[in-house]
């Protein structure tokens, strides 16, 4: 029996992809690779890349589209949550910059960084705010990522994966609906996906030795990825997280109308489907168009599935992600 709880209602959605597109063919001019290798090993064909537009700008465009879809104004928003691992500044937060851009002055504004799992964690956090019934009734949850900022275009195993983009949901509280979440992290894998911040250097520092943070050497701020380890983690956790979230919701994976997984590699998604015993028809996959846009990949795919009629109002949907941290999360709700 499906468990009914106080959950979420998505009243508007929107996405934004920068205009510029990089094809697999374009990458053959940068690194030794081929369209055939990229397509077969990842499922990716194209990804959108910014032409200098910052992360907050991408997020604000998606937010405007979601507000329009919801038929509400920026002043109606009580809380803005932005998920990003590619902010433009340490401070101000991306959510404050989005707020400035859309004119939602007075709302709360928070950033969260759970890398590719951000949107699932964001949904769970938003639902907990709504549950408190303490002045937060309408929320704008935005995932905005500009991975091209720290992509290492000299590393052929990782640079072909990533793209930029954003998506946003307007969310309200809904009573007696389907909701469950299963979230977790495994910090022992922290060194498998790394993009470093500023080093600890100050005028008073006496030590010449770098503190051993137990992390791999990276090329300055550029993204380092141990693809094989992340792949192993992903194939282990994706199906397990869906299964656990289904158990908590009192349903079986078969009862889900759609599973929207983090779009990292089509082979990871195929393995998850096999482990769950569901057909690939249940999996929402648009990785060929956008590549891996970290926390934005799940809501972008959701927007396309809704626009294409693949997901309809009332459908039982599962979002499932994994990524840097390492982190993993699955949430189930009724659209
Ligand atoms: O959201 C963040 C999460 N990140 C991920 O989910 C990434 C998870 N990992 C993966 O998706 C895969 O591990 C990759 C796509 C990154 C790599 O695919 P793989 O099948 O694991 O390839 P591999 O690393 O085992 O490399 C196989 C071969 C190697 O050549 P040799 O040593 O067998 O001669 C690589 O050098 O493929 C080579 N290779 C390439 N060849 C052509 C690696 N990248 C490329 C490339 N083009 N772009």
mmCIF file of N, CA and C and ligand atoms in Angstrom, residues 27 31-38 40-42 44 115-117 147 155-162 192-193 223 225-232 234 262-268 292-295 297 322-324 326, ligand 1:
data_model
loop_
_atom_site.group_PDB
_atom_site.id
_atom_site.type_symbol
_atom_site.label_atom_id
_atom_site.label_comp_id
_atom_site.label_asym_id
_atom_site.label_seq_id
_atom_site.Cartn_x
_atom_site.Cartn_y
_atom_site.Cartn_z
ATOM 1 N N UNK A 27 34.890 17.775 -30.209
ATOM 2 C CA UNK A 27 35.903 17.284 -29.262
ATOM 3 C C UNK A 27 37.064 16.579 -29.953
ATOM 4 N N UNK A 31 40.885 16.790 -28.286
ATOM 5 C CA UNK A 31 41.564 15.624 -27.709
ATOM 6 C C UNK A 31 41.453 14.441 -28.677
ATOM 7 N N UNK A 32 42.240 13.387 -28.395
ATOM 8 C CA UNK A 32 42.188 12.214 -29.261
ATOM 9 C C UNK A 32 40.962 11.382 -28.891
ATOM 10 N N UNK A 33 39.910 11.542 -29.652
ATOM 11 C CA UNK A 33 38.673 10.817 -29.365
ATOM 12 C C UNK A 33 37.873 10.672 -30.654
ATOM 13 N N UNK A 34 36.700 10.053 -30.559
ATOM 14 C CA UNK A 34 35.860 9.914 -31.753
ATOM 15 C C UNK A 34 34.400 9.922 -31.345
ATOM 16 N N UNK A 35 33.547 10.266 -32.303
ATOM 17 C CA UNK A 35 32.101 10.242 -32.047
ATOM 18 C C UNK A 35 31.680 8.836 -31.630
ATOM 19 N N UNK A 36 32.290 7.836 -32.280
ATOM 20 C CA UNK A 36 31.929 6.442 -32.003
ATOM 21 C C UNK A 36 32.227 6.080 -30.538
ATOM 22 N N UNK A 37 33.447 6.442 -30.054
ATOM 23 C CA UNK A 37 33.828 6.099 -28.678
ATOM 24 C C UNK A 37 32.884 6.785 -27.698
ATOM 25 N N UNK A 38 32.666 8.083 -27.888
ATOM 26 C CA UNK A 38 31.843 8.839 -26.925
ATOM 27 C C UNK A 38 30.412 8.293 -26.907
ATOM 28 N N UNK A 40 29.271 5.274 -27.866
ATOM 29 C CA UNK A 40 29.164 3.912 -27.334
ATOM 30 C C UNK A 40 29.426 3.841 -25.840
ATOM 31 N N UNK A 41 30.421 4.609 -25.347
ATOM 32 C CA UNK A 41 30.816 4.485 -23.934
ATOM 33 C C UNK A 41 29.981 5.349 -23.013
ATOM 34 N N UNK A 42 29.276 6.391 -23.546
ATOM 35 C CA UNK A 42 28.551 7.309 -22.657
ATOM 36 C C UNK A 42 27.107 7.605 -23.090
ATOM 37 N N UNK A 44 26.438 10.095 -25.055
ATOM 38 C CA UNK A 44 26.358 11.547 -25.276
ATOM 39 C C UNK A 44 26.654 11.904 -26.740
ATOM 40 N N UNK A 115 26.958 18.362 -5.182
ATOM 41 C CA UNK A 115 27.357 17.985 -6.542
ATOM 42 C C UNK A 115 26.137 17.472 -7.314
ATOM 43 N N UNK A 116 26.278 16.357 -8.004
ATOM 44 C CA UNK A 116 25.218 15.893 -8.914
ATOM 45 C C UNK A 116 23.946 15.461 -8.187
ATOM 46 N N UNK A 117 24.035 15.247 -6.875
ATOM 47 C CA UNK A 117 22.864 14.803 -6.108
ATOM 48 C C UNK A 117 22.060 15.991 -5.592
ATOM 49 N N UNK A 147 29.538 23.653 -15.638
ATOM 50 C CA UNK A 147 30.662 22.731 -15.416
ATOM 51 C C UNK A 147 31.854 23.061 -16.301
ATOM 52 N N UNK A 155 41.807 16.423 -20.529
ATOM 53 C CA UNK A 155 41.562 15.048 -20.066
ATOM 54 C C UNK A 155 40.414 14.447 -20.866
ATOM 55 N N UNK A 156 40.758 13.593 -21.830
ATOM 56 C CA UNK A 156 39.726 13.104 -22.756
ATOM 57 C C UNK A 156 38.690 12.213 -22.075
ATOM 58 N N UNK A 157 39.078 11.589 -20.937
ATOM 59 C CA UNK A 157 38.126 10.689 -20.276
ATOM 60 C C UNK A 157 37.041 11.457 -19.531
ATOM 61 N N UNK A 158 37.282 12.727 -19.209
ATOM 62 C CA UNK A 158 36.238 13.463 -18.480
ATOM 63 C C UNK A 158 35.650 14.635 -19.265
ATOM 64 N N UNK A 159 36.459 15.298 -20.110
ATOM 65 C CA UNK A 159 35.954 16.548 -20.715
ATOM 66 C C UNK A 159 34.769 16.327 -21.641
ATOM 67 N N UNK A 160 34.682 15.134 -22.219
ATOM 68 C CA UNK A 160 33.601 14.858 -23.173
ATOM 69 C C UNK A 160 32.245 14.669 -22.475
ATOM 70 N N UNK A 161 32.292 14.551 -21.139
ATOM 71 C CA UNK A 161 31.060 14.234 -20.406
ATOM 72 C C UNK A 161 30.189 15.436 -20.084
ATOM 73 N N UNK A 162 30.823 16.600 -19.843
ATOM 74 C CA UNK A 162 30.117 17.667 -19.134
ATOM 75 C C UNK A 162 29.529 18.777 -20.005
ATOM 76 N N UNK A 192 37.413 10.903 -5.205
ATOM 77 C CA UNK A 192 37.138 10.391 -6.559
ATOM 78 C C UNK A 192 36.599 11.452 -7.523
ATOM 79 N N UNK A 193 36.076 12.537 -6.981
ATOM 80 C CA UNK A 193 35.567 13.641 -7.828
ATOM 81 C C UNK A 193 35.955 14.924 -7.112
ATOM 82 N N UNK A 223 38.742 19.954 -12.682
ATOM 83 C CA UNK A 223 38.088 18.760 -12.158
ATOM 84 C C UNK A 223 38.938 17.511 -12.369
ATOM 85 N N UNK A 225 38.696 13.410 -11.917
ATOM 86 C CA UNK A 225 37.722 12.336 -11.729
ATOM 87 C C UNK A 225 38.371 10.975 -11.880
ATOM 88 N N UNK A 226 38.111 10.094 -10.909
ATOM 89 C CA UNK A 226 38.469 8.685 -11.081
ATOM 90 C C UNK A 226 37.226 8.008 -11.647
ATOM 91 N N UNK A 227 37.142 7.995 -12.968
ATOM 92 C CA UNK A 227 35.927 7.537 -13.662
ATOM 93 C C UNK A 227 35.501 6.143 -13.268
ATOM 94 N N UNK A 228 36.477 5.253 -13.119
ATOM 95 C CA UNK A 228 36.142 3.850 -12.820
ATOM 96 C C UNK A 228 35.509 3.714 -11.438
ATOM 97 N N UNK A 229 36.093 4.427 -10.452
ATOM 98 C CA UNK A 229 35.558 4.351 -9.086
ATOM 99 C C UNK A 229 34.157 4.959 -9.029
ATOM 100 N N UNK A 230 33.959 6.082 -9.708
ATOM 101 C CA UNK A 230 32.633 6.728 -9.686
ATOM 102 C C UNK A 230 31.616 5.813 -10.387
ATOM 103 N N UNK A 231 32.052 5.185 -11.451
ATOM 104 C CA UNK A 231 31.191 4.257 -12.199
ATOM 105 C C UNK A 231 30.732 3.105 -11.289
ATOM 106 N N UNK A 232 31.711 2.548 -10.547
ATOM 107 C CA UNK A 232 31.402 1.424 -9.640
ATOM 108 C C UNK A 232 30.389 1.869 -8.591
ATOM 109 N N UNK A 234 28.300 4.344 -8.721
ATOM 110 C CA UNK A 234 27.006 4.656 -9.332
ATOM 111 C C UNK A 234 26.195 3.393 -9.579
ATOM 112 N N UNK A 262 20.170 10.596 -12.589
ATOM 113 C CA UNK A 262 21.229 11.540 -12.958
ATOM 114 C C UNK A 262 21.807 11.099 -14.300
ATOM 115 N N UNK A 263 21.949 12.054 -15.214
ATOM 116 C CA UNK A 263 22.374 11.754 -16.583
ATOM 117 C C UNK A 263 23.902 11.839 -16.670
ATOM 118 N N UNK A 264 24.566 10.753 -16.308
ATOM 119 C CA UNK A 264 26.035 10.767 -16.307
ATOM 120 C C UNK A 264 26.590 9.865 -17.407
ATOM 121 N N UNK A 265 25.967 8.709 -17.559
ATOM 122 C CA UNK A 265 26.437 7.740 -18.557
ATOM 123 C C UNK A 265 25.281 6.775 -18.815
ATOM 124 N N UNK A 266 24.903 6.591 -20.059
ATOM 125 C CA UNK A 266 23.735 5.754 -20.364
ATOM 126 C C UNK A 266 23.963 4.305 -19.902
ATOM 127 N N UNK A 267 25.237 3.895 -19.854
ATOM 128 C CA UNK A 267 25.517 2.516 -19.410
ATOM 129 C C UNK A 267 25.192 2.336 -17.919
ATOM 130 N N UNK A 268 25.429 3.390 -17.138
ATOM 131 C CA UNK A 268 25.097 3.337 -15.704
ATOM 132 C C UNK A 268 23.576 3.205 -15.555
ATOM 133 N N UNK A 292 26.356 15.503 -19.131
ATOM 134 C CA UNK A 292 26.193 15.531 -17.673
ATOM 135 C C UNK A 292 26.225 16.992 -17.203
ATOM 136 N N UNK A 293 25.098 17.473 -16.708
ATOM 137 C CA UNK A 293 25.041 18.861 -16.200
ATOM 138 C C UNK A 293 24.923 18.868 -14.673
ATOM 139 N N UNK A 294 25.528 17.878 -14.034
ATOM 140 C CA UNK A 294 25.550 17.761 -12.570
ATOM 141 C C UNK A 294 24.140 17.904 -11.992
ATOM 142 N N UNK A 295 23.954 18.760 -10.983
ATOM 143 C CA UNK A 295 22.651 18.775 -10.287
ATOM 144 C C UNK A 295 21.503 19.210 -11.200
ATOM 145 N N UNK A 297 20.951 18.012 -14.174
ATOM 146 C CA UNK A 297 20.613 16.993 -15.180
ATOM 147 C C UNK A 297 19.244 16.356 -14.944
ATOM 148 N N UNK A 322 23.468 10.469 -7.973
ATOM 149 C CA UNK A 322 24.715 10.095 -7.288
ATOM 150 C C UNK A 322 25.755 11.103 -7.735
ATOM 151 N N UNK A 323 26.795 11.260 -6.952
ATOM 152 C CA UNK A 323 27.834 12.190 -7.406
ATOM 153 C C UNK A 323 28.870 12.499 -6.358
ATOM 154 N N UNK A 324 29.565 13.612 -6.576
ATOM 155 C CA UNK A 324 30.695 14.012 -5.738
ATOM 156 C C UNK A 324 30.330 14.012 -4.269
ATOM 157 N N UNK A 326 31.352 11.221 -1.717
ATOM 158 C CA UNK A 326 30.326 10.836 -2.697
ATOM 159 C C UNK A 326 28.940 10.894 -2.066
HETATM 160 O O1 LIG B 1 28.335 13.216 -12.335
HETATM 161 C C1 LIG B 1 29.627 12.770 -12.108
HETATM 162 C C2 LIG B 1 29.641 11.373 -12.206
HETATM 163 N N1 LIG B 1 30.636 10.879 -13.124
HETATM 164 C C3 LIG B 1 30.423 9.724 -13.712
HETATM 165 O O2 LIG B 1 29.372 9.138 -13.564
HETATM 166 C C4 LIG B 1 31.519 9.107 -14.507
HETATM 167 C C5 LIG B 1 31.502 7.623 -14.338
HETATM 168 N N2 LIG B 1 32.477 6.971 -15.209
HETATM 169 C C6 LIG B 1 32.246 6.831 -16.517
HETATM 170 O O3 LIG B 1 31.200 7.205 -17.042
HETATM 171 C C7 LIG B 1 33.297 6.114 -17.341
HETATM 172 O O4 LIG B 1 34.234 5.534 -16.468
HETATM 173 C C8 LIG B 1 34.045 7.046 -18.354
HETATM 174 C C9 LIG B 1 33.076 7.477 -19.435
HETATM 175 C C10 LIG B 1 34.599 8.263 -17.622
HETATM 176 C C11 LIG B 1 35.167 6.273 -19.014
HETATM 177 O O5 LIG B 1 34.634 5.109 -19.657
HETATM 178 P P1 LIG B 1 35.285 3.681 -19.434
HETATM 179 O O6 LIG B 1 34.511 2.726 -20.229
HETATM 180 O O7 LIG B 1 35.366 3.436 -17.942
HETATM 181 O O8 LIG B 1 36.705 3.859 -20.073
HETATM 182 P P2 LIG B 1 38.133 3.590 -19.421
HETATM 183 O O9 LIG B 1 38.466 4.698 -18.489
HETATM 184 O O10 LIG B 1 38.172 2.190 -18.893
HETATM 185 O O11 LIG B 1 39.048 3.669 -20.665
HETATM 186 C C12 LIG B 1 39.010 2.687 -21.703
HETATM 187 C C13 LIG B 1 39.914 3.155 -22.815
HETATM 188 C C14 LIG B 1 41.266 3.641 -22.325
HETATM 189 O O12 LIG B 1 42.254 3.250 -23.284
HETATM 190 P P3 LIG B 1 43.180 1.975 -23.049
HETATM 191 O O13 LIG B 1 43.912 2.245 -21.770
HETATM 192 O O14 LIG B 1 42.253 0.810 -22.960
HETATM 193 O O15 LIG B 1 44.057 1.990 -24.269
HETATM 194 C C15 LIG B 1 41.150 5.121 -22.307
HETATM 195 O O16 LIG B 1 42.374 5.777 -22.473
HETATM 196 O O17 LIG B 1 39.326 4.270 -23.461
HETATM 197 C C16 LIG B 1 40.256 5.350 -23.513
HETATM 198 N N3 LIG B 1 39.515 6.594 -23.474
HETATM 199 C C17 LIG B 1 39.090 7.207 -24.591
HETATM 200 N N4 LIG B 1 39.218 6.892 -25.882
HETATM 201 C C18 LIG B 1 38.640 7.720 -26.777
HETATM 202 C C19 LIG B 1 39.139 7.325 -22.386
HETATM 203 N N5 LIG B 1 38.472 8.403 -22.796
HETATM 204 C C20 LIG B 1 38.419 8.359 -24.146
HETATM 205 C C21 LIG B 1 37.859 9.193 -25.134
HETATM 206 N N6 LIG B 1 38.000 8.832 -26.432
HETATM 207 N N7 LIG B 1 37.186 10.323 -24.810
#
